[in-house]
PDB file of C-alpha atoms in Angstrom:
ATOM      1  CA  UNK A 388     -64.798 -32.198  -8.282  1.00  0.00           C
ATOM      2  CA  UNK A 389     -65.233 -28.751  -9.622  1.00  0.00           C
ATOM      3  CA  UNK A 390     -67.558 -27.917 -12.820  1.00  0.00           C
ATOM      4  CA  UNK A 391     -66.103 -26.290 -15.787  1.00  0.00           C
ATOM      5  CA  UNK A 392     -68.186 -23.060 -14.724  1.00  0.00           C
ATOM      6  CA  UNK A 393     -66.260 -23.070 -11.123  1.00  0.00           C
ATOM      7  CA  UNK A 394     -63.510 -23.136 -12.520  1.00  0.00           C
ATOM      8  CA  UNK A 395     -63.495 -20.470 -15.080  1.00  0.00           C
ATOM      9  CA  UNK A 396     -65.047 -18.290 -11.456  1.00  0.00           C
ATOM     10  CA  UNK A 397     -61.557 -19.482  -9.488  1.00  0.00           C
ATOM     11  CA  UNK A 398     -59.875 -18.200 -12.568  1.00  0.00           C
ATOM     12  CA  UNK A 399     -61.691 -14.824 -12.860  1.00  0.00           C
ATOM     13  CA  UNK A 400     -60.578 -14.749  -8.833  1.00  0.00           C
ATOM     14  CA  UNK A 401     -57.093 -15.550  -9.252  1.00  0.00           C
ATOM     15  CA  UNK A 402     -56.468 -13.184 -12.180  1.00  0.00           C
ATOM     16  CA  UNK A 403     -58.000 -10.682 -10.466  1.00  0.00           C
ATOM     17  CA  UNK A 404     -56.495 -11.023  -7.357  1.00  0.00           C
ATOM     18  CA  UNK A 405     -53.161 -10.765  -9.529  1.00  0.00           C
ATOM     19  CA  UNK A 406     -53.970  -7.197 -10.839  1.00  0.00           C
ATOM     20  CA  UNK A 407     -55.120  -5.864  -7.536  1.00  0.00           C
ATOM     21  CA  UNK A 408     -51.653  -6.952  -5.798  1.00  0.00           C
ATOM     22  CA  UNK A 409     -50.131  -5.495  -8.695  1.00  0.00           C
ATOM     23  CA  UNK A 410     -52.334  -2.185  -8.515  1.00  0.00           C
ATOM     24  CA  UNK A 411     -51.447  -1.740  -5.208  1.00  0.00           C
ATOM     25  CA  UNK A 412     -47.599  -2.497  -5.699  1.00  0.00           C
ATOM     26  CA  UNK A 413     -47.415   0.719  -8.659  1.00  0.00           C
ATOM     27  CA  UNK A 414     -48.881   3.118  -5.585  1.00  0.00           C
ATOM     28  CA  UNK A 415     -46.541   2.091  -2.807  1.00  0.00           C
ATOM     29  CA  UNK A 416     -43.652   1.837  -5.410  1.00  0.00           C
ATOM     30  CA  UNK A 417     -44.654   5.636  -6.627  1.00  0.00           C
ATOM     31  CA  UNK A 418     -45.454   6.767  -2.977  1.00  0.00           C
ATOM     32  CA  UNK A 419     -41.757   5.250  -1.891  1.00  0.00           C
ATOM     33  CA  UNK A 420     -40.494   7.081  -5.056  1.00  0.00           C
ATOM     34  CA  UNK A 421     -41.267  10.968  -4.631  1.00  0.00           C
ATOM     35  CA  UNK A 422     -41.344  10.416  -0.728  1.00  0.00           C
ATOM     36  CA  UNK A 423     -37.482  10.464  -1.563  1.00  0.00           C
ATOM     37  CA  UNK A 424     -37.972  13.709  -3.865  1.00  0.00           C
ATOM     38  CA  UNK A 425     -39.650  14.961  -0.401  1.00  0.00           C
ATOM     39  CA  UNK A 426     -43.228  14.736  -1.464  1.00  0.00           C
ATOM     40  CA  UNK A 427     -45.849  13.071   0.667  1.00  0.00           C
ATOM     41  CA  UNK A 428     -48.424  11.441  -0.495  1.00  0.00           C
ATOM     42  CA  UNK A 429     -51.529  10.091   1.644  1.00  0.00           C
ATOM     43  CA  UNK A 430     -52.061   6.443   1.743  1.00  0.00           C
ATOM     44  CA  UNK A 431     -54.585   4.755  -0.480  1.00  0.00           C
ATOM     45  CA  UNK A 432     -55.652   4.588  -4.066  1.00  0.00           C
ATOM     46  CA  UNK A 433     -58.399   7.973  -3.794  1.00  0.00           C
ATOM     47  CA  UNK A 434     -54.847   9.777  -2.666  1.00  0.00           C
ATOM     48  CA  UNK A 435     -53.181   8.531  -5.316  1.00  0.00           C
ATOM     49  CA  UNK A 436     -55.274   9.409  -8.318  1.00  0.00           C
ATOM     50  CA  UNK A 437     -55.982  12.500  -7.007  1.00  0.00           C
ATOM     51  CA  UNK A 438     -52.073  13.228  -6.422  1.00  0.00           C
ATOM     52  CA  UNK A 439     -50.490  12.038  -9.227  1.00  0.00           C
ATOM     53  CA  UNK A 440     -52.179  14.436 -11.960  1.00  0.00           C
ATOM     54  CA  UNK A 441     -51.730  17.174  -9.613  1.00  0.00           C
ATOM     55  CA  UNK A 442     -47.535  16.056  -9.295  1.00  0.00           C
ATOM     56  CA  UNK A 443     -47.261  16.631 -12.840  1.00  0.00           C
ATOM     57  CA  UNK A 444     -49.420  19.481 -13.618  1.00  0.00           C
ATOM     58  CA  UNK A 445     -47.636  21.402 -11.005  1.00  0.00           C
ATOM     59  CA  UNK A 446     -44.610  23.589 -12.978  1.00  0.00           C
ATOM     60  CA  UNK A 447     -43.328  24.759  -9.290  1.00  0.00           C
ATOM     61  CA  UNK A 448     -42.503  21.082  -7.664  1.00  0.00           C
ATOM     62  CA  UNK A 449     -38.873  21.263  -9.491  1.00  0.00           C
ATOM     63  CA  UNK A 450     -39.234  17.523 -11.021  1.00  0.00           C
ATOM     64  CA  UNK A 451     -36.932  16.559 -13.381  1.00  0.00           C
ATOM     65  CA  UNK A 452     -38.346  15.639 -16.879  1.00  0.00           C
ATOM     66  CA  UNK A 453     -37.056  11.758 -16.192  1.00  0.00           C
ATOM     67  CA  UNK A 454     -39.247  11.571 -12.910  1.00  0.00           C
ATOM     68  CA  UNK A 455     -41.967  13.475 -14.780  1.00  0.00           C
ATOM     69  CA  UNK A 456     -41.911  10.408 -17.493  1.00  0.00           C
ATOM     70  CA  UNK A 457     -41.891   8.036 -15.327  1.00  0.00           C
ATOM     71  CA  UNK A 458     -44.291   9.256 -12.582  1.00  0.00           C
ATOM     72  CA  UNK A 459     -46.470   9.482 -16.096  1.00  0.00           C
ATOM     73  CA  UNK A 460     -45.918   6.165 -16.852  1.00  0.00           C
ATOM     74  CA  UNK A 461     -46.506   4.428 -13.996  1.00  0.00           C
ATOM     75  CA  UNK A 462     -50.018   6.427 -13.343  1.00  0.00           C
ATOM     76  CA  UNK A 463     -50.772   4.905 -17.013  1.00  0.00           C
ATOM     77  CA  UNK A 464     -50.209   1.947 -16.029  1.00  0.00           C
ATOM     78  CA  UNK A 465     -52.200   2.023 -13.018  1.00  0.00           C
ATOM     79  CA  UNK A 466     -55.386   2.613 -14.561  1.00  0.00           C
ATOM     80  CA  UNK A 467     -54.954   0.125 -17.286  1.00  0.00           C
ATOM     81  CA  UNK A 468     -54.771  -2.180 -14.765  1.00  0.00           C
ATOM     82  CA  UNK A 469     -57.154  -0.268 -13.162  1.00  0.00           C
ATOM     83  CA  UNK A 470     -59.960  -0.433 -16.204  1.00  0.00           C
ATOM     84  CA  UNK A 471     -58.994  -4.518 -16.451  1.00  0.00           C
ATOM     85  CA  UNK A 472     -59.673  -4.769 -11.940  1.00  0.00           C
ATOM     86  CA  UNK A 473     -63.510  -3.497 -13.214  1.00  0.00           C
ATOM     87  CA  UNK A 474     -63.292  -5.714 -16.232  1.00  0.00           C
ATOM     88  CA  UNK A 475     -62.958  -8.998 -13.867  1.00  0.00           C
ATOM     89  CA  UNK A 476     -65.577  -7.112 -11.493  1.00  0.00           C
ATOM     90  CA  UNK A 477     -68.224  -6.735 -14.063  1.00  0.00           C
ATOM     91  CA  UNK A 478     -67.618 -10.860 -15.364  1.00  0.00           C
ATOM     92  CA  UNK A 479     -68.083 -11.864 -11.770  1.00  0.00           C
ATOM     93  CA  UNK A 480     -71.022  -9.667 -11.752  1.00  0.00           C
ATOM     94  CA  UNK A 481     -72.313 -11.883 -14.925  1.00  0.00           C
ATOM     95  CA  UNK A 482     -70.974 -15.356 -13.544  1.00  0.00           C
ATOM     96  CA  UNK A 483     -72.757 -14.839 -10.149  1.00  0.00           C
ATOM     97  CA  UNK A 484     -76.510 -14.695 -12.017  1.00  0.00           C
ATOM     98  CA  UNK A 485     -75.665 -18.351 -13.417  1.00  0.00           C
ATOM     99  CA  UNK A 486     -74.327 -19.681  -9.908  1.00  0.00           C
ATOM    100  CA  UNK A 487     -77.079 -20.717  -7.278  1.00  0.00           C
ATOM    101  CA  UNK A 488     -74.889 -21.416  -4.603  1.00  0.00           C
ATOM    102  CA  UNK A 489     -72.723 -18.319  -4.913  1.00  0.00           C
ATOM    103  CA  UNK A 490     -76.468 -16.304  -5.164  1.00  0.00           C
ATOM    104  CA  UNK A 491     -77.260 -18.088  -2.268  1.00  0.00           C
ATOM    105  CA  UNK A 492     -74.299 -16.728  -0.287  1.00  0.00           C
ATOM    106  CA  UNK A 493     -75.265 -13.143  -1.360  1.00  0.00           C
ATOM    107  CA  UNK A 494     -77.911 -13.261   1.561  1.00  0.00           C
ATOM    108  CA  UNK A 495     -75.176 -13.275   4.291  1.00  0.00           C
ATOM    109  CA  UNK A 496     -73.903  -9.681   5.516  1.00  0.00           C
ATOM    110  CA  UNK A 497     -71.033  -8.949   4.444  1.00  0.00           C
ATOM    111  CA  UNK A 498     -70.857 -11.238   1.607  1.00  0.00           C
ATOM    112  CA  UNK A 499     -70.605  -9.294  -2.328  1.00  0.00           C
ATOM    113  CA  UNK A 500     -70.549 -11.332  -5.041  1.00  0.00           C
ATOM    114  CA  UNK A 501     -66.698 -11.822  -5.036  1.00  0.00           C
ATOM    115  CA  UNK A 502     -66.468 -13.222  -1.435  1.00  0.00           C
ATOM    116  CA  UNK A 503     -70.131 -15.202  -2.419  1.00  0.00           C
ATOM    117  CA  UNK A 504     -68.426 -16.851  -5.704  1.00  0.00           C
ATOM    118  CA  UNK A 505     -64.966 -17.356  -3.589  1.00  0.00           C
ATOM    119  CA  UNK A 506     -66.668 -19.100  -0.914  1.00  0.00           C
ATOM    120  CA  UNK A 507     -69.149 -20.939  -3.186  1.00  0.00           C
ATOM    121  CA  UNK A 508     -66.518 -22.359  -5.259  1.00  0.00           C
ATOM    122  CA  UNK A 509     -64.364 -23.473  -2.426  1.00  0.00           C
ATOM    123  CA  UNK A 510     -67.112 -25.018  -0.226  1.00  0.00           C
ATOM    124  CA  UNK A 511     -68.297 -26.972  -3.118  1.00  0.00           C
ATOM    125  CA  UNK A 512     -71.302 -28.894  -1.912  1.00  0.00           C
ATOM    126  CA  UNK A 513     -70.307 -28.272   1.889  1.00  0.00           C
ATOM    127  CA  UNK A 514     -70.612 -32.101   2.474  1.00  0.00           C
ATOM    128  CA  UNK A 515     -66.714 -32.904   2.900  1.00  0.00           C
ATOM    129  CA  UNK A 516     -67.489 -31.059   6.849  1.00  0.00           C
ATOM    130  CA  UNK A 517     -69.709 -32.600   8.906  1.00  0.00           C
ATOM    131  CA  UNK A 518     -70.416 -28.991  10.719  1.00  0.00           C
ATOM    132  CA  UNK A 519     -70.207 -25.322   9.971  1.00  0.00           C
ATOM    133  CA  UNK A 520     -67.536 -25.150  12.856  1.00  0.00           C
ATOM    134  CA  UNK A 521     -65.379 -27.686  10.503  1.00  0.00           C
ATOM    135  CA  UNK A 522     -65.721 -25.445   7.581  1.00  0.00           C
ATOM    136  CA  UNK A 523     -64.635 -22.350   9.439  1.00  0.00           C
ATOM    137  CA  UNK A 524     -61.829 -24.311  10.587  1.00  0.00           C
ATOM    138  CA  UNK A 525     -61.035 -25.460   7.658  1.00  0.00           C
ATOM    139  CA  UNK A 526     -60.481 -21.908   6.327  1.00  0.00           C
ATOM    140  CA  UNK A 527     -58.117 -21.198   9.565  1.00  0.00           C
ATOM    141  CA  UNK A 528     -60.689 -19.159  11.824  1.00  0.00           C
ATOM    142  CA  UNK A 529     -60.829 -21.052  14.871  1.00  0.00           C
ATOM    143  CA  UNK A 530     -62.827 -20.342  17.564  1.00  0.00           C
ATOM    144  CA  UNK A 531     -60.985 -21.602  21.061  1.00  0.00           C
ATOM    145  CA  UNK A 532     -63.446 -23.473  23.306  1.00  0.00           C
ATOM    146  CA  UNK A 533     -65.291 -21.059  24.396  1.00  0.00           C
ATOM    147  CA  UNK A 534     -69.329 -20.765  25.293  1.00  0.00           C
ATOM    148  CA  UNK A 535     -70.108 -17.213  23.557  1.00  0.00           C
ATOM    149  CA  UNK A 536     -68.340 -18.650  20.526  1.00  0.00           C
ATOM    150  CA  UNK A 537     -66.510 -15.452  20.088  1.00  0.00           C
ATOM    151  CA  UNK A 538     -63.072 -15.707  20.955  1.00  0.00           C
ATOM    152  CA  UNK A 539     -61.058 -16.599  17.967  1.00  0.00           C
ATOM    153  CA  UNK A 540     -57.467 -17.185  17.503  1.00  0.00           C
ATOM    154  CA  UNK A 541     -56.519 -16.956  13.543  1.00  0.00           C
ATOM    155  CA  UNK A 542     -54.071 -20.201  13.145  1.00  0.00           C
ATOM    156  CA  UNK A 543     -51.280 -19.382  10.387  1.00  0.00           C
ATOM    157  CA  UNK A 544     -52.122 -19.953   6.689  1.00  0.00           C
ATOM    158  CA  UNK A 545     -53.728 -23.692   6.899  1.00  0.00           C
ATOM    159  CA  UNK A 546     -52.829 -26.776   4.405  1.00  0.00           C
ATOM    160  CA  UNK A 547     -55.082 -25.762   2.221  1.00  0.00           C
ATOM    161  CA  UNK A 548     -53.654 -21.969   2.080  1.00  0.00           C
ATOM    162  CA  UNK A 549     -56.785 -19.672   2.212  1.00  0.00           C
ATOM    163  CA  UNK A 550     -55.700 -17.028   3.117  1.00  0.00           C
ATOM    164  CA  UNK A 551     -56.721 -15.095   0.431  1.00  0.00           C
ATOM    165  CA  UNK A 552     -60.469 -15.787   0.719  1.00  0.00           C
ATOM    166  CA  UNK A 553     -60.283 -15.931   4.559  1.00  0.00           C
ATOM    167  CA  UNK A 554     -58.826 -12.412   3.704  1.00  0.00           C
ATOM    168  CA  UNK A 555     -62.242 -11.256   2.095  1.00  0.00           C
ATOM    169  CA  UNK A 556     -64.368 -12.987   5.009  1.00  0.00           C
ATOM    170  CA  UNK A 557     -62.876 -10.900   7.454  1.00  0.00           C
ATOM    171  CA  UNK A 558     -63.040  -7.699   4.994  1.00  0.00           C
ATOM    172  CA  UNK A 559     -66.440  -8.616   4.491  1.00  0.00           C
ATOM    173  CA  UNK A 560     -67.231  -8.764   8.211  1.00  0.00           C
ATOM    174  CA  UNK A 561     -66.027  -5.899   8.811  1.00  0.00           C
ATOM    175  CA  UNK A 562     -68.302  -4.230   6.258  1.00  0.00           C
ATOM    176  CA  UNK A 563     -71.000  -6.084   8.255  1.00  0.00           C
ATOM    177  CA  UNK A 564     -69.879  -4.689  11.250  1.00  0.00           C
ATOM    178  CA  UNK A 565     -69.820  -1.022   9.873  1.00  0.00           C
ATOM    179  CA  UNK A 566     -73.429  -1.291   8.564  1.00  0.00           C
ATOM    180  CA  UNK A 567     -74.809  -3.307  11.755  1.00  0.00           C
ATOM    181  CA  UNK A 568     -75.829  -0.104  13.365  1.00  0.00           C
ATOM    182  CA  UNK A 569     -78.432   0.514  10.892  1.00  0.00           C
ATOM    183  CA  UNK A 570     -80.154  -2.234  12.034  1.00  0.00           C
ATOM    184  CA  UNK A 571     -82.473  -4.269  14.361  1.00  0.00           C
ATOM    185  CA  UNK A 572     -81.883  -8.183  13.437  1.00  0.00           C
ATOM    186  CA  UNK A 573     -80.621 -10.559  16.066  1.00  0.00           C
ATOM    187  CA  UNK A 574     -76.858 -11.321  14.262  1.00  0.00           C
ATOM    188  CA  UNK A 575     -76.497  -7.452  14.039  1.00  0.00           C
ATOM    189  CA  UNK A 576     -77.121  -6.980  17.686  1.00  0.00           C
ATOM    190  CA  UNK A 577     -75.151  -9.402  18.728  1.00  0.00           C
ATOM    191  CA  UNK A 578     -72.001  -7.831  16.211  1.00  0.00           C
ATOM    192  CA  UNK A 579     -72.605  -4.534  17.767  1.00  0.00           C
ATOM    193  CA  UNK A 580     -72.373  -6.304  21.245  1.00  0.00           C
ATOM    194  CA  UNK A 581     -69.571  -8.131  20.601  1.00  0.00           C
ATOM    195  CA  UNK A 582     -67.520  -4.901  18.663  1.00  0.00           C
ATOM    196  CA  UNK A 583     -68.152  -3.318  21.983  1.00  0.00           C
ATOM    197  CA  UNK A 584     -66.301  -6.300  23.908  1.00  0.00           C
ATOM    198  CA  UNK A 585     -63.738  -7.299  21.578  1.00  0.00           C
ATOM    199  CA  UNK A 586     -62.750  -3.694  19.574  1.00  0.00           C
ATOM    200  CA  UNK A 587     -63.370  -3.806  15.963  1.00  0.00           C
ATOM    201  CA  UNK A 588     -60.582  -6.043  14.819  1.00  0.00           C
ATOM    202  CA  UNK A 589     -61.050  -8.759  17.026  1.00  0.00           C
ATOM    203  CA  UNK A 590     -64.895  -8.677  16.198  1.00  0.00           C
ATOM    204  CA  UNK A 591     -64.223  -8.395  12.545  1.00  0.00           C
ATOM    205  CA  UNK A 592     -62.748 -12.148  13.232  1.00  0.00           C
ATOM    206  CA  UNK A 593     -64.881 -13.922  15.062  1.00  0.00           C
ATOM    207  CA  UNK A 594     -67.989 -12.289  12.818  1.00  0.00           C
ATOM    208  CA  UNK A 595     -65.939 -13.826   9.700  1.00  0.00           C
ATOM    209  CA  UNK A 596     -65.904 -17.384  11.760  1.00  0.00           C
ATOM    210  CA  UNK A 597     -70.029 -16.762  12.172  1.00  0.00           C
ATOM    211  CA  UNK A 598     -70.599 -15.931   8.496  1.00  0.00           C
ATOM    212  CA  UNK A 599     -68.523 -19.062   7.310  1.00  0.00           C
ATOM    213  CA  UNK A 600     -70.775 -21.342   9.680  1.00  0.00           C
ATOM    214  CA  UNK A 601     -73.742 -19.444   8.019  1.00  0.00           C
ATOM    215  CA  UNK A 602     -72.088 -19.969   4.855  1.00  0.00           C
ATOM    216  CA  UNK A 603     -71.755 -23.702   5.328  1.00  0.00           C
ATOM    217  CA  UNK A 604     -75.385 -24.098   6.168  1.00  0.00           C
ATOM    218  CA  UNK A 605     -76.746 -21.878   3.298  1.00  0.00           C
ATOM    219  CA  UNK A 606     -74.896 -24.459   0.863  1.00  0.00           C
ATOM    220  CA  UNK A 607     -75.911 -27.488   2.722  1.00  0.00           C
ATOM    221  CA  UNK A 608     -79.499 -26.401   2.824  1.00  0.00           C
ATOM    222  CA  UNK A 609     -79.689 -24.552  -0.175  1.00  0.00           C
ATOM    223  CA  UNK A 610     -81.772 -21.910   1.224  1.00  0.00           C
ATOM    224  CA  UNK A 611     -80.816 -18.389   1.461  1.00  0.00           C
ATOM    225  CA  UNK A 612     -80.158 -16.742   4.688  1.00  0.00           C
ATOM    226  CA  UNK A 613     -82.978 -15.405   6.630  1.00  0.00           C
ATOM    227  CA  UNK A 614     -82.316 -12.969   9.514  1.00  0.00           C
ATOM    228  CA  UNK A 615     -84.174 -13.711  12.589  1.00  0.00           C
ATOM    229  CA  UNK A 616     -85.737 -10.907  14.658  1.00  0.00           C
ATOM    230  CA  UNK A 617     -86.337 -11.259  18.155  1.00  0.00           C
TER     231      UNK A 617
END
């Protein structure tokens, strides 16, 4: 059963998550638009806010005044939605400082207080699995019997459909992976070894499959994670 204060978090998520998609859906839609006026514009949101002022400060490009508009309009409403994206970021920001568990989770690599308060709110008390490996399965990253534990198949979206926060584990992990190299902890040797096997995207998996079993036990034994150095 989920406290009043969890919930108002999964609605902070949710919204969120609603403007993002909706972010991203004005840059492809604008990108698909001028591609056809035969303008290219780089993928990404950095390309885009750079490009778009540059579009329409540009006399030379031979836009019509309707595209101009529009092309206006759209970038407008891009960083409204923009301004709100930081809005939810900062109230997560706030919520986390009131949420143990979720502060907990900030320990684990890879975890930022969105993926923390997703996870947190989700694995409630952790009791309803009787293992880490039941959590992470749970969320649809499955490790196949396997010694190493790191071959991982991702199953489709699971009965409880989380994808999107099994989404920011393996975004997370992947973060993790990026900033292992700086250092000299056992879990961060053993990402760098297993990037090397695996390739990044494979690795980026089976790390998010780790960091949920951390996850799990964090919660359980409401202690924060401690790397171990060997």
């Amino acid at each position: 059963h989920k406290s009043v204060e969890q919930q108002d978090i999964q609605s902070l998520i949710r919204m969120r998550r609603l403007l993002v998609t909706e972010r991203t859906r004005i840059v492809n839609q604008v990108r698909g638009l001028i591609s056809e006026y035969g303008i290219i514009m780089p993928k990404g949101a950095a390309a885009f806010r750079k490009a778009i002022p540059e579009i329409l400060e540009n006399d030379e490009n031979q836009l019509s005044c309707i595209l101009r508009e529009l092309l206006s309009h759209q970038y407008e409403r891009y960083l409204y939605i923009d301004e709100q994206v930081k809005w939810f970021d900062d109230k997560l920001n706030q919520t986390i400082k009131q949420f143990e568990n979720a502060k907990r989770l900030m320990s684990i690599p890879g975890f930022g207080p969105l993926t923390s308060q997703a996870v947190a709110v989700w694995l409630g008390s952790g009791q309803q699995f009787k293992t880490g490996r039941d959590a992470s399965a749970a969320m649809g990253l499955v490790p196949k019997q396997d010694t190493s534990g790191d071959k991982v198949i991702l199953l489709g979206i699971t009965k409880r459909g989380n994808t999107y926060i099994r989404s920011l584990l393996v975004h997370g992990a992947r973060a993790a992976l990026r900033r292992a190299k700086f250092k000299s902890d056992n879990l961060s040797k053993w990402m760098l070894e297993l990037q090397e096997r695996r390739g990044p995207n494979r690795a980026a998996v089976a790390l998010a499959n780790k960091l949920m079993r951390i996850a799990w036990a964090v919660i359980t034994k409401n202690e924060e994670y401690r790397p171990t150095q060997s």
